[in-house]
């Protein structure tokens, strides 16, 4: 009984704590500007099923895609096993679902295979990160916490899966001994090989089985609460993020409505722009000037760096890294969220996304080629953020590189980015 | 070779009480850049050869505003866009062909929300449809037989608008050896000129983007690299020059290849 109480307490507090953190992230995302992404629901659902559920874009790189698929399916399916763990924990039963008979045996054996696949995937991932030092996984923006975060996740998953297999091995042995509590159920294609490693006396076996069981469930609950602080949050946010994807052609940038009104008024003096409730900033200086989707993107980013690996500016040694753009945005929105939480309302902290996090040099290295957008396995768009920051620096601050300003001047005065007279525009027709 | 080019303008046609079936949007590079002007003229030759009734805006054309928009100057972009829309609508333009993927993208995707609705095709798409209709067919013993040709995807045609097949169709119609670069189609590598980079020095780095790209072209062992964008043309040509490969590698636009192969 006492075990059940402790379990219920742990379970409920884990859920409550997670809900609290999730709510804070939701509030942070809502700091962004409004944007309608609820049109074309069928197309959105299809995108989500293909990209998030079906892992479509992962397969641009087959090796990590297969390993990721192991971890992903393992995670999804082992959640079914969690149902049984929770029931057993709350009601003091053991292998509650075993009445399913052969189907139960099939389930347990597939969980074992998946747990093994997850183990294998995580070990290879650890080696890729820490031994092979893959360039994509060892960029400057991944030092300190991001590096620790990645390794923590992998090690935790390895420990959780090991505990699961160890628990099954001890259980199996107890089943063979005919212990009444440990009813004969399940099929154990992987953990059967662990049995010989375990001691033979019943009390030690029960201790191992119980410890593994508790470690596994407490580990999962702790992991759940670790998510909001980690890049691992993508396991949840990948789904809404792909659902709310940009469905327009990648080359299409938004036409800023507030600018349209001003331009219309300039070209036609009889046009009166519709009133707006508050002065809107042109472009983005800080996270509140971005859309909620940009912020959701930032929380969804798992720092895989496929964007950066494909970025022509980054490939050629420039400072720009689309991954860093996303990580900076998340760090800043977290900071702003905390600021609001502490002060009740946002109190200027003298910082902003532009300059305090993202430098001008990074911004102006972008060729807007959309390689980062194309590569992202969860449809994140770093380019939108870059363009918004450029808009702010150009329209609010008039801070563009001198040659870009010269180009603006040429377009304005000559109708071409170069200094040629518009009257000479068709001269080519008379030359051979 | 029909060297005589008379390129009609919309204003001229209107004065004669005529209209064009399609507007050829030349773009700033196509109008002023010497290398791009050659491509512009070749497109006119193709249009003339197949008998499409077309016209240009001539001095009434202005920058679409693309470089301003990608650099963050939305005001300038929208000023340009609204003025261009006035001109285009004044001539009741319905269909536009252009050789510049940047103009193509902007006119196609960003003008509609500002009131400019046109059917846009890129010149490679036009050439593709002319090949499909049998109106263009490479002449016997043309200049490209047996040559190794590769194609560089412009970001604003490829990734931005998913036009990958049309330019390849032209190359497939030749009896040449078509090879793909390591980074092609949706994984293509930028030439380094987009997003306003054409008009500024690149930021500090280990190398320029067009050099990285040209190294890939050199590794492919192609002797001709086909382009479909005036910016890519400039960047690739500069890359070839810096690598001193001008004797070995020729950079040609899809339109130029079409003109040569078809003996237009």
XYZ file of C-alpha atoms in Angstrom:
696
model
C 0.000 0.000 0.000
C 2.764 2.385 0.953
C 4.435 1.681 -2.402
C 1.246 2.569 -4.216
C 0.972 5.825 -2.304
C 4.551 6.781 -3.047
C 3.997 5.910 -6.678
C 0.802 7.958 -6.919
C 2.540 10.902 -5.276
C 5.509 10.755 -7.655
C 3.284 10.288 -10.668
C 0.918 13.134 -9.859
C 3.640 15.594 -8.895
C 5.566 14.796 -12.092
C 2.484 15.492 -14.198
C 1.658 18.690 -12.295
C 5.203 19.987 -12.524
C 5.337 19.207 -16.223
C 2.015 20.952 -16.828
C 3.347 24.024 -15.032
C 6.487 24.162 -17.173
C 4.554 23.443 -20.342
C 2.232 26.314 -19.522
C 5.183 28.655 -19.127
C 6.513 27.659 -22.550
C 3.062 28.145 -24.040
C 2.962 31.629 -22.493
C 6.415 32.402 -23.864
C 5.394 31.351 -27.365
C 2.309 33.547 -27.081
C 4.616 36.547 -26.591
C 5.058 36.506 -30.374
C 2.973 38.431 -32.854
C -0.268 37.014 -34.206
C -0.190 34.904 -37.366
C -2.909 32.796 -38.899
C -1.812 29.244 -39.509
C -5.119 27.426 -39.242
C -6.149 27.477 -42.897
C -5.975 24.383 -45.141
C -6.274 21.855 -42.267
C -6.086 18.823 -44.569
C -2.815 19.929 -46.092
C -1.469 20.727 -42.627
C -2.424 17.339 -41.269
C -0.769 15.687 -44.255
C 2.421 17.684 -43.690
C 2.448 16.715 -40.032
C 1.897 13.037 -40.774
C 4.605 12.968 -43.419
C 7.233 15.155 -41.790
C 6.842 14.563 -38.048
C 5.114 11.210 -37.811
C 6.617 9.767 -41.000
C 10.101 11.296 -40.504
C 10.162 12.123 -44.222
C 12.830 14.808 -44.143
C 15.095 12.844 -41.809
C 15.851 10.478 -44.660
C 17.925 13.045 -46.506
C 20.725 11.514 -44.421
C 20.077 7.758 -44.271
C 22.455 6.678 -41.466
C 21.284 9.028 -38.704
C 17.749 8.645 -40.081
C 17.708 4.904 -39.400
C 19.281 5.297 -35.961
C 16.831 8.078 -35.164
C 13.992 5.886 -36.378
C 15.070 3.244 -33.823
C 14.963 5.749 -30.988
C 11.779 7.359 -32.265
C 9.730 4.175 -32.729
C 11.186 2.814 -29.521
C 10.040 5.887 -27.693
C 6.579 5.932 -29.260
C 5.857 2.272 -28.671
C 7.434 1.912 -25.269
C 4.883 4.482 -24.133
C 2.321 1.701 -24.392
C 4.383 -0.178 -21.846
C 4.139 2.887 -19.616
C 0.385 2.331 -19.421
C 0.987 -1.012 -17.736
C 3.657 0.409 -15.437
C 1.290 3.137 -14.293
C -1.555 0.692 -13.686
C 0.726 -1.712 -11.803
C 2.149 1.186 -9.799
C -1.205 2.596 -8.789
C -2.960 -0.688 -8.024
C -0.108 -2.864 -6.808
C -0.695 -5.377 -9.592
C 2.012 -7.094 -11.589
C 1.998 -7.304 -15.371
C -1.637 -6.224 -15.409
C -1.975 -6.547 -19.158
C -0.795 -10.169 -19.198
C -4.386 -11.367 -19.623
C -3.869 -10.444 -23.281
C -1.995 -13.747 -23.578
C -0.163 -14.274 -26.857
C -0.667 -10.660 -27.847
C 0.978 -9.637 -24.584
C 3.929 -11.884 -25.349
C 4.162 -10.267 -28.769
C 4.043 -6.773 -27.206
C 6.747 -7.529 -24.660
C 9.021 -9.091 -27.235
C 8.623 -6.108 -29.570
C 9.356 -3.745 -26.651
C 12.525 -5.701 -25.997
C 13.643 -5.442 -29.602
C 12.858 -1.749 -29.618
C 14.646 -1.181 -26.326
C 17.667 -2.876 -27.848
C 17.379 -0.728 -30.992
C 17.175 2.413 -28.838
C 20.273 1.288 -26.908
C 22.147 0.686 -30.124
C 21.025 4.026 -31.606
C 22.039 5.976 -28.506
C 25.436 4.303 -28.277
C 26.199 5.110 -31.922
C 24.932 8.666 -31.402
C 27.250 9.056 -28.399
C 30.178 7.808 -30.456
C 29.328 10.165 -33.332
C 29.249 13.103 -30.959
C 32.146 12.348 -28.658
C 34.541 10.044 -30.477
C 34.118 10.736 -34.181
C 33.622 14.460 -33.511
C 31.307 15.001 -36.473
C 31.627 18.598 -37.608
C 27.870 19.150 -37.567
C 27.706 18.082 -33.909
C 30.717 20.042 -32.720
C 30.120 23.642 -33.828
C 30.980 26.576 -31.535
C 27.305 27.138 -30.623
C 27.164 23.620 -29.161
C 29.706 24.169 -26.391
C 28.709 23.972 -22.716
C 25.049 23.267 -21.991
C 23.971 22.104 -25.497
C 26.769 19.532 -25.471
C 25.944 18.373 -21.939
C 22.241 18.329 -22.776
C 22.785 16.064 -25.777
C 24.975 13.638 -23.833
C 22.619 13.643 -20.833
C 19.711 12.669 -23.045
C 21.619 9.832 -24.669
C 22.991 8.485 -21.400
C 19.581 8.703 -19.708
C 17.973 6.788 -22.553
C 20.666 4.132 -22.335
C 20.122 3.832 -18.554
C 16.348 3.678 -18.921
C 16.532 0.959 -21.541
C 19.096 -0.986 -19.522
C 16.843 -0.827 -16.484
C 13.940 -2.042 -18.591
C 15.887 -5.031 -19.887
C 17.332 -5.810 -16.469
C 13.862 -5.694 -14.951
C 12.599 -8.158 -17.555
C 15.565 -10.473 -16.995
C 14.969 -10.622 -13.222
C 11.236 -11.020 -13.753
C 11.821 -13.862 -16.150
C 14.032 -15.663 -13.688
C 11.439 -15.223 -10.937
C 8.795 -16.560 -13.314
C 10.934 -19.661 -13.867
C 11.292 -20.123 -10.130
C 7.513 -20.196 -9.888
C 7.253 -17.175 -7.559
C 3.503 -16.624 -7.182
C 3.596 -12.819 -7.587
C 5.633 -13.162 -10.773
C 3.120 -14.815 -13.024
C 4.371 -16.474 -16.181
C 3.818 -13.913 -18.915
C 5.665 -12.255 -21.745
C 8.352 -13.225 -24.184
C 11.907 -11.969 -23.722
C 14.067 -12.230 -26.843
C 16.777 -9.843 -25.571
C 16.766 -9.982 -21.780
C 16.984 -13.792 -21.742
C 20.695 -13.323 -22.410
C 21.022 -11.230 -19.268
C 19.597 -13.910 -16.958
C 22.886 -15.708 -16.476
C 24.422 -12.458 -15.180
C 21.903 -12.213 -12.355
C 22.169 -13.878 -8.926
C 20.087 -16.955 -8.214
C 18.494 -16.205 -4.841
C 14.933 -14.955 -4.914
C 15.287 -11.967 -2.603
C 18.170 -10.511 -4.649
C 16.186 -11.034 -7.817
C 13.147 -9.286 -6.363
C 15.397 -6.448 -5.265
C 16.833 -6.115 -8.788
C 13.417 -6.343 -10.400
C 11.885 -3.745 -8.057
C 14.872 -1.380 -8.244
C 14.862 -1.540 -12.053
C 11.115 -1.004 -12.105
C 11.326 2.054 -9.861
C 14.386 3.379 -11.654
C 12.665 2.992 -14.988
C 9.456 4.758 -14.004
C 11.092 7.481 -11.897
C 13.567 7.992 -14.723
C 10.784 8.425 -17.234
C 8.956 10.887 -14.965
C 12.153 12.826 -14.358
C 12.863 12.837 -18.071
C 9.396 14.220 -18.728
C 10.254 17.147 -16.502
C 13.644 17.562 -18.049
C 12.073 18.099 -21.499
C 11.135 21.766 -21.003
C 14.781 22.584 -20.291
C 16.152 20.580 -23.158
C 16.414 20.369 -26.900
C 14.637 17.077 -26.422
C 11.380 19.017 -26.294
C 11.195 18.341 -30.030
C 9.633 14.952 -29.300
C 6.482 16.836 -28.374
C 6.714 20.056 -30.382
C 7.682 18.465 -33.702
C 4.019 17.628 -34.186
C 2.410 21.074 -33.728
C 5.400 22.694 -35.418
C 4.980 20.731 -38.622
C 1.209 21.144 -38.485
C 1.633 24.932 -38.477
C 4.251 24.820 -41.276
C 4.498 27.534 -43.871
C 2.612 26.095 -46.846
C 3.580 28.873 -49.270
C 6.470 28.580 -51.729
C 9.753 29.008 -49.846
C 10.705 32.062 -51.869
C 7.656 34.021 -50.756
C 8.335 36.524 -48.008
C 5.503 38.260 -46.216
C 4.373 41.640 -47.507
C 4.297 43.781 -44.386
C 0.792 45.168 -44.122
C 1.723 48.267 -42.159
C 4.165 49.170 -44.926
C 1.535 48.557 -47.604
C -0.714 51.108 -45.959
C 2.021 53.707 -45.793
C 3.100 53.121 -49.387
C -0.498 53.324 -50.579
C -0.897 56.618 -48.762
C 2.300 57.915 -50.392
C 1.199 56.962 -53.897
C -2.418 57.998 -53.484
C -3.082 61.013 -51.233
C -6.797 60.164 -51.052
C -6.041 56.824 -49.374
C -6.473 56.801 -45.608
C -4.816 53.899 -43.860
C -7.032 51.945 -41.465
C -6.374 52.864 -37.832
C -4.119 50.570 -35.820
C -4.408 50.127 -32.072
C -0.707 50.474 -31.381
C 2.408 51.616 -33.158
C 4.008 48.571 -34.712
C 7.728 48.236 -35.065
C 9.083 47.545 -38.540
C 10.801 44.201 -38.475
C 12.118 42.605 -35.322
C 14.579 43.803 -32.740
C 13.542 41.374 -30.054
C 11.572 38.167 -29.678
C 8.242 39.915 -29.059
C 8.474 41.348 -32.592
C 8.656 37.875 -34.126
C 5.577 35.730 -34.752
C 4.495 32.974 -32.373
C 5.484 30.494 -35.068
C 9.063 31.778 -35.035
C 9.091 31.217 -31.270
C 7.508 27.782 -31.576
C 10.249 27.030 -34.130
C 12.838 28.047 -31.561
C 11.432 25.721 -28.887
C 11.154 22.897 -31.417
C 14.762 23.128 -32.589
C 16.705 20.044 -31.583
C 20.065 21.509 -32.561
C 20.769 18.787 -35.103
C 22.557 21.340 -37.262
C 21.416 20.069 -40.635
C 20.533 23.688 -41.432
C 24.011 24.895 -40.584
C 25.690 22.032 -42.439
C 23.826 23.086 -45.595
C 24.226 26.850 -45.120
C 26.520 28.212 -47.868
C 27.662 31.036 -45.603
C 28.578 28.637 -42.805
C 30.243 26.170 -45.181
C 32.538 28.948 -46.361
C 33.531 29.993 -42.858
C 31.228 32.931 -42.259
C 29.863 33.617 -38.814
C 26.251 32.749 -39.695
C 24.793 29.508 -38.364
C 21.027 29.065 -38.795
C 21.073 26.696 -35.819
C 22.556 29.432 -33.671
C 19.811 31.807 -34.850
C 17.231 29.355 -33.483
C 19.131 28.668 -30.253
C 19.614 32.398 -29.650
C 15.915 33.023 -30.203
C 15.001 30.344 -27.671
C 17.515 31.563 -25.099
C 16.223 35.104 -25.454
C 12.532 34.189 -25.266
C 13.284 32.141 -22.160
C 15.003 35.156 -20.652
C 12.115 37.473 -21.538
C 9.652 34.930 -20.117
C 11.552 34.833 -16.817
C 11.721 38.625 -16.777
C 7.923 38.808 -17.083
C 7.444 36.084 -14.485
C 9.597 37.959 -11.978
C 8.356 41.484 -12.640
C 4.750 40.859 -13.629
C 5.362 42.684 -16.873
C 8.378 43.009 -19.175
C 10.970 45.328 -17.688
C 13.637 46.547 -20.118
C 16.840 44.672 -19.376
C 18.918 46.562 -21.913
C 19.186 43.474 -24.059
C 17.584 42.403 -27.312
C 17.746 39.478 -29.717
C 19.530 41.667 -32.252
C 23.012 42.598 -31.035
C 22.888 40.956 -27.579
C 22.466 37.544 -29.191
C 22.638 37.784 -32.972
C 25.272 40.032 -34.489
C 24.979 42.133 -37.632
C 27.778 40.150 -39.217
C 25.698 36.990 -38.962
C 22.656 38.718 -40.439
C 24.426 40.111 -43.455
C 26.106 36.837 -44.343
C 22.788 35.233 -45.319
C 22.105 34.632 -49.014
C 18.409 33.823 -48.364
C 18.946 30.595 -50.311
C 16.503 28.590 -48.156
C 18.921 25.669 -47.730
C 18.372 25.784 -43.951
C 14.592 25.773 -44.384
C 14.802 22.890 -46.834
C 16.989 20.787 -44.548
C 15.129 21.148 -41.250
C 13.496 17.805 -40.397
C 10.743 19.604 -38.465
C 10.066 22.536 -40.833
C 11.754 25.292 -38.859
C 12.383 28.545 -40.736
C 15.497 30.464 -39.583
C 15.342 32.683 -42.685
C 12.160 34.418 -41.505
C 13.935 35.552 -38.349
C 16.962 36.763 -40.309
C 14.762 38.779 -42.660
C 12.798 40.308 -39.775
C 16.025 41.392 -38.054
C 17.303 42.861 -41.337
C 14.017 44.731 -41.699
C 14.481 46.287 -38.297
C 18.063 47.288 -38.920
C 17.207 48.776 -42.323
C 13.839 50.419 -41.718
C 14.076 51.464 -38.084
C 17.768 52.143 -37.776
C 18.988 52.735 -41.350
C 21.867 50.445 -40.493
C 22.724 48.489 -43.591
C 26.200 47.908 -45.029
C 27.230 50.928 -47.143
C 27.098 49.010 -50.404
C 23.569 47.808 -49.610
C 22.546 51.420 -48.989
C 24.063 52.344 -52.343
C 21.990 49.594 -53.959
C 18.840 50.977 -52.272
C 19.685 54.420 -53.636
C 20.110 53.044 -57.137
C 16.817 51.161 -57.043
C 15.057 54.254 -55.773
C 16.565 56.675 -58.255
C 17.274 54.573 -61.310
C 14.918 51.623 -60.993
C 17.866 49.223 -60.978
C 20.325 48.107 -58.317
C 23.161 49.473 -60.427
C 23.827 53.053 -61.364
C 22.424 53.041 -64.879
C 19.791 55.361 -66.234
C 16.352 53.878 -66.632
C 16.334 55.445 -70.095
C 19.140 53.068 -71.127
C 17.213 50.013 -70.089
C 16.464 48.788 -73.570
C 19.807 49.679 -75.152
C 20.569 45.985 -75.543
C 17.946 45.756 -78.282
C 20.085 47.803 -80.651
C 23.383 46.045 -79.882
C 24.515 42.731 -81.282
C 21.410 32.951 -87.645
C 18.777 35.650 -87.485
C 20.886 38.519 -86.314
C 18.232 41.074 -86.936
C 16.395 41.612 -83.706
C 13.465 43.865 -83.488
C 12.163 43.751 -79.980
C 8.721 45.301 -79.685
C 7.700 47.241 -76.605
C 4.251 47.179 -75.073
C 3.900 50.898 -75.813
C 4.698 50.326 -79.478
C 2.162 47.550 -79.812
C -0.473 49.613 -78.052
C 0.102 52.490 -80.448
C -0.556 50.082 -83.302
C -3.659 48.807 -81.552
C -2.082 45.409 -80.979
C -1.418 43.330 -77.884
C 1.199 40.744 -76.974
C 0.452 37.215 -75.827
C 3.264 37.336 -73.357
C 5.369 40.003 -71.711
C 9.088 39.361 -71.565
C 10.235 40.783 -68.214
C 13.911 41.428 -68.871
C 15.015 42.395 -65.358
C 17.846 44.710 -64.340
C 20.645 42.203 -64.927
C 19.203 41.199 -68.279
C 19.018 44.874 -69.247
C 22.369 46.169 -68.055
C 24.807 43.331 -67.395
C 26.802 42.705 -70.549
C 26.893 38.936 -70.136
C 23.204 38.768 -69.258
C 22.291 40.958 -72.244
C 23.491 38.147 -74.514
C 21.061 35.786 -72.790
C 18.295 38.355 -73.120
C 18.881 38.580 -76.840
C 18.917 34.793 -77.153
C 15.552 34.578 -75.452
C 14.186 37.098 -77.949
C 15.609 34.929 -80.753
C 13.829 31.886 -79.359
C 10.548 33.765 -79.008
C 10.900 35.104 -82.524
C 11.900 31.702 -83.914
C 8.802 29.959 -82.644
C 6.554 32.867 -83.502
C 5.304 33.857 -80.073
C 3.866 37.331 -80.004
C 5.775 39.021 -77.226
C 6.850 42.462 -76.092
C 9.015 44.066 -73.430
C 8.282 47.113 -71.285
C 11.568 48.739 -72.301
C 12.232 51.955 -70.423
C 8.967 51.487 -68.534
C 10.317 48.435 -66.735
C 11.835 48.949 -63.309
C 13.487 46.775 -60.677
C 10.954 44.350 -59.130
C 12.329 45.324 -55.730
C 13.661 41.845 -54.946
C 17.135 42.879 -53.721
C 15.570 45.599 -51.560
C 13.062 43.188 -50.055
C 15.589 40.491 -49.178
C 17.848 43.125 -47.651
C 15.021 44.265 -45.410
C 13.867 47.412 -47.203
C 10.176 46.610 -47.437
C 9.282 50.248 -48.169
C 11.424 50.387 -51.245
C 10.210 46.984 -52.354
C 6.567 47.919 -52.094
C 7.102 51.272 -53.822
C 8.725 49.423 -56.731
C 6.064 46.728 -56.724
C 3.132 49.131 -56.769
C 4.637 51.216 -59.550
C 5.370 48.126 -61.613
C 1.864 46.790 -61.010
C 0.420 50.073 -62.309
C 2.444 49.752 -65.508
C 1.683 46.048 -65.976
C -2.015 46.511 -65.339
C -2.037 49.519 -67.656
C -1.055 47.160 -70.483
C -3.416 44.464 -69.208
C -0.560 42.010 -68.900
C -1.697 38.472 -68.126
C 1.338 36.313 -68.753
C 4.977 37.061 -68.053
C 8.156 35.214 -69.008
C 11.415 36.142 -67.344
C 14.996 34.897 -67.332
C 15.660 36.006 -63.771
C 14.565 33.645 -60.978
C 14.554 36.580 -58.554
C 12.121 38.569 -60.689
C 10.172 35.342 -61.288
C 9.822 34.640 -57.581
C 8.882 38.168 -56.611
C 6.384 38.727 -59.423
C 4.859 35.294 -58.885
C 4.712 35.139 -55.110
C 4.887 38.621 -53.663
C 3.029 40.800 -56.168
C -0.395 39.101 -55.829
C -0.911 40.332 -52.261
C -0.225 43.860 -53.532
C -2.789 43.531 -56.309
C -0.603 42.281 -59.156
C -1.845 38.949 -60.464
C 0.008 37.450 -63.421
C 0.801 34.039 -64.760
C 4.534 33.668 -64.411
C 6.833 31.366 -66.297
C 10.579 31.171 -66.212
C 12.309 31.032 -69.586
C 13.446 27.475 -68.886
C 9.801 26.468 -68.407
C 8.877 28.152 -71.669
C 11.676 26.299 -73.460
C 10.551 23.049 -71.862
C 7.026 23.499 -73.182
C 8.383 24.396 -76.635
C 10.403 21.175 -76.651
C 7.331 19.228 -75.528
C 5.283 20.798 -78.320
C 7.969 19.857 -80.833
C 8.681 23.473 -81.709
C 12.300 23.227 -80.618
C 14.515 20.325 -81.576
C 18.301 20.237 -81.475
C 19.816 20.346 -84.964
C 21.899 17.442 -86.229
C 25.530 17.609 -85.242
C 25.003 20.471 -82.800
C 27.721 22.006 -80.688
C 27.005 19.965 -77.547
C 27.188 16.411 -78.831
C 29.044 14.125 -76.448
C 30.038 16.984 -74.151
C 29.885 16.703 -70.381
C 27.310 19.171 -69.129
C 26.196 19.901 -65.611
C 23.485 22.187 -64.279
C 23.622 24.566 -61.343
C 20.236 25.013 -59.656
C 19.434 28.641 -58.831
C 17.966 28.821 -55.315
C 15.123 31.085 -56.376
C 14.039 28.758 -59.160
C 14.736 25.480 -57.380
C 14.188 25.487 -53.653
C 12.142 28.680 -53.647
C 9.699 27.565 -56.355
C 10.485 23.905 -56.944
C 11.322 24.216 -60.630
C 13.906 21.462 -61.043
C 12.871 19.579 -64.160
C 12.325 22.316 -66.771
C 15.983 23.337 -67.159
C 17.073 19.697 -67.123
C 14.635 18.951 -69.928
C 16.689 21.167 -72.245
C 19.894 19.362 -71.384
C 18.241 15.958 -71.721
C 17.108 16.862 -75.225
C 20.739 17.258 -76.296
C 22.778 14.164 -77.017
C 25.254 15.236 -74.407
C 26.430 13.608 -71.211
C 24.446 15.148 -68.385
C 26.059 14.871 -64.975
C 24.660 16.092 -61.677
C 26.693 18.050 -59.191
C 27.068 16.531 -55.729
C 24.797 19.195 -54.311
C 21.897 19.529 -56.712
C 18.144 20.062 -56.890
C 16.709 20.695 -53.411
C 20.176 20.219 -51.916
C 21.752 22.643 -54.379
C 24.402 25.074 -53.181
C 23.800 28.793 -53.544
C 26.037 30.734 -55.959
C 26.528 33.296 -53.193
C 24.658 36.211 -54.774
C 21.137 35.962 -53.308
C 19.618 37.955 -50.486
C 21.407 41.147 -51.509
C 24.891 39.562 -51.510
C 25.251 40.426 -55.213
C 25.573 44.067 -54.224
C 28.058 43.816 -51.380
C 31.341 42.199 -50.482
C 30.849 38.854 -48.759
C 31.281 38.743 -44.992
C 34.589 37.509 -43.658
C 35.062 33.762 -44.071
C 37.472 31.123 -45.275
C 36.426 31.366 -48.914
C 33.788 32.835 -51.181
C 30.675 30.805 -51.856
C 31.098 30.853 -55.633
C 34.575 29.351 -55.214
C 33.144 26.483 -53.190
C 30.586 25.959 -55.922
C 33.091 26.133 -58.766
C 35.301 23.574 -57.023
C 32.328 21.237 -57.114
C 31.874 21.953 -60.830
C 35.568 21.270 -61.445
C 35.322 17.973 -59.543
C 32.384 16.926 -61.686
C 34.681 17.162 -64.727
C 31.970 18.898 -66.715
C 33.174 21.150 -69.500
C 29.970 23.134 -69.600
C 28.014 24.338 -66.613
C 24.496 25.451 -67.400
C 22.963 28.331 -65.460
C 19.438 29.682 -65.420
C 19.889 32.914 -63.481
C 21.894 36.043 -64.313
C 23.265 36.251 -60.752
C 24.442 32.632 -60.837
C 25.954 33.370 -64.251
C 28.079 36.192 -62.860
C 29.147 34.211 -59.800
C 29.989 31.027 -61.709
C 31.837 32.972 -64.411
C 33.880 34.803 -61.765
C 34.629 31.506 -60.050
C 35.875 29.939 -63.280
C 38.037 32.997 -63.889
C 39.567 32.969 -60.410
C 40.316 29.251 -60.759
C 41.855 29.968 -64.195
C 39.642 27.393 -65.854
C 38.293 29.607 -68.600
C 39.786 27.353 -71.274
C 38.240 24.204 -69.808
C 34.859 25.259 -68.440
C 32.230 27.279 -70.210
C 29.303 28.835 -68.318
C 26.212 29.057 -70.479
C 22.599 29.894 -69.815
C 19.926 27.359 -70.752
C 18.669 29.865 -73.350
C 22.103 30.126 -74.961
C 22.406 26.346 -75.090
C 18.974 26.163 -76.714
C 19.876 28.769 -79.340
C 23.145 27.053 -80.191
C 21.739 23.543 -80.223
C 18.784 24.499 -82.371
C 20.806 26.670 -84.749
C 18.487 29.600 -84.196
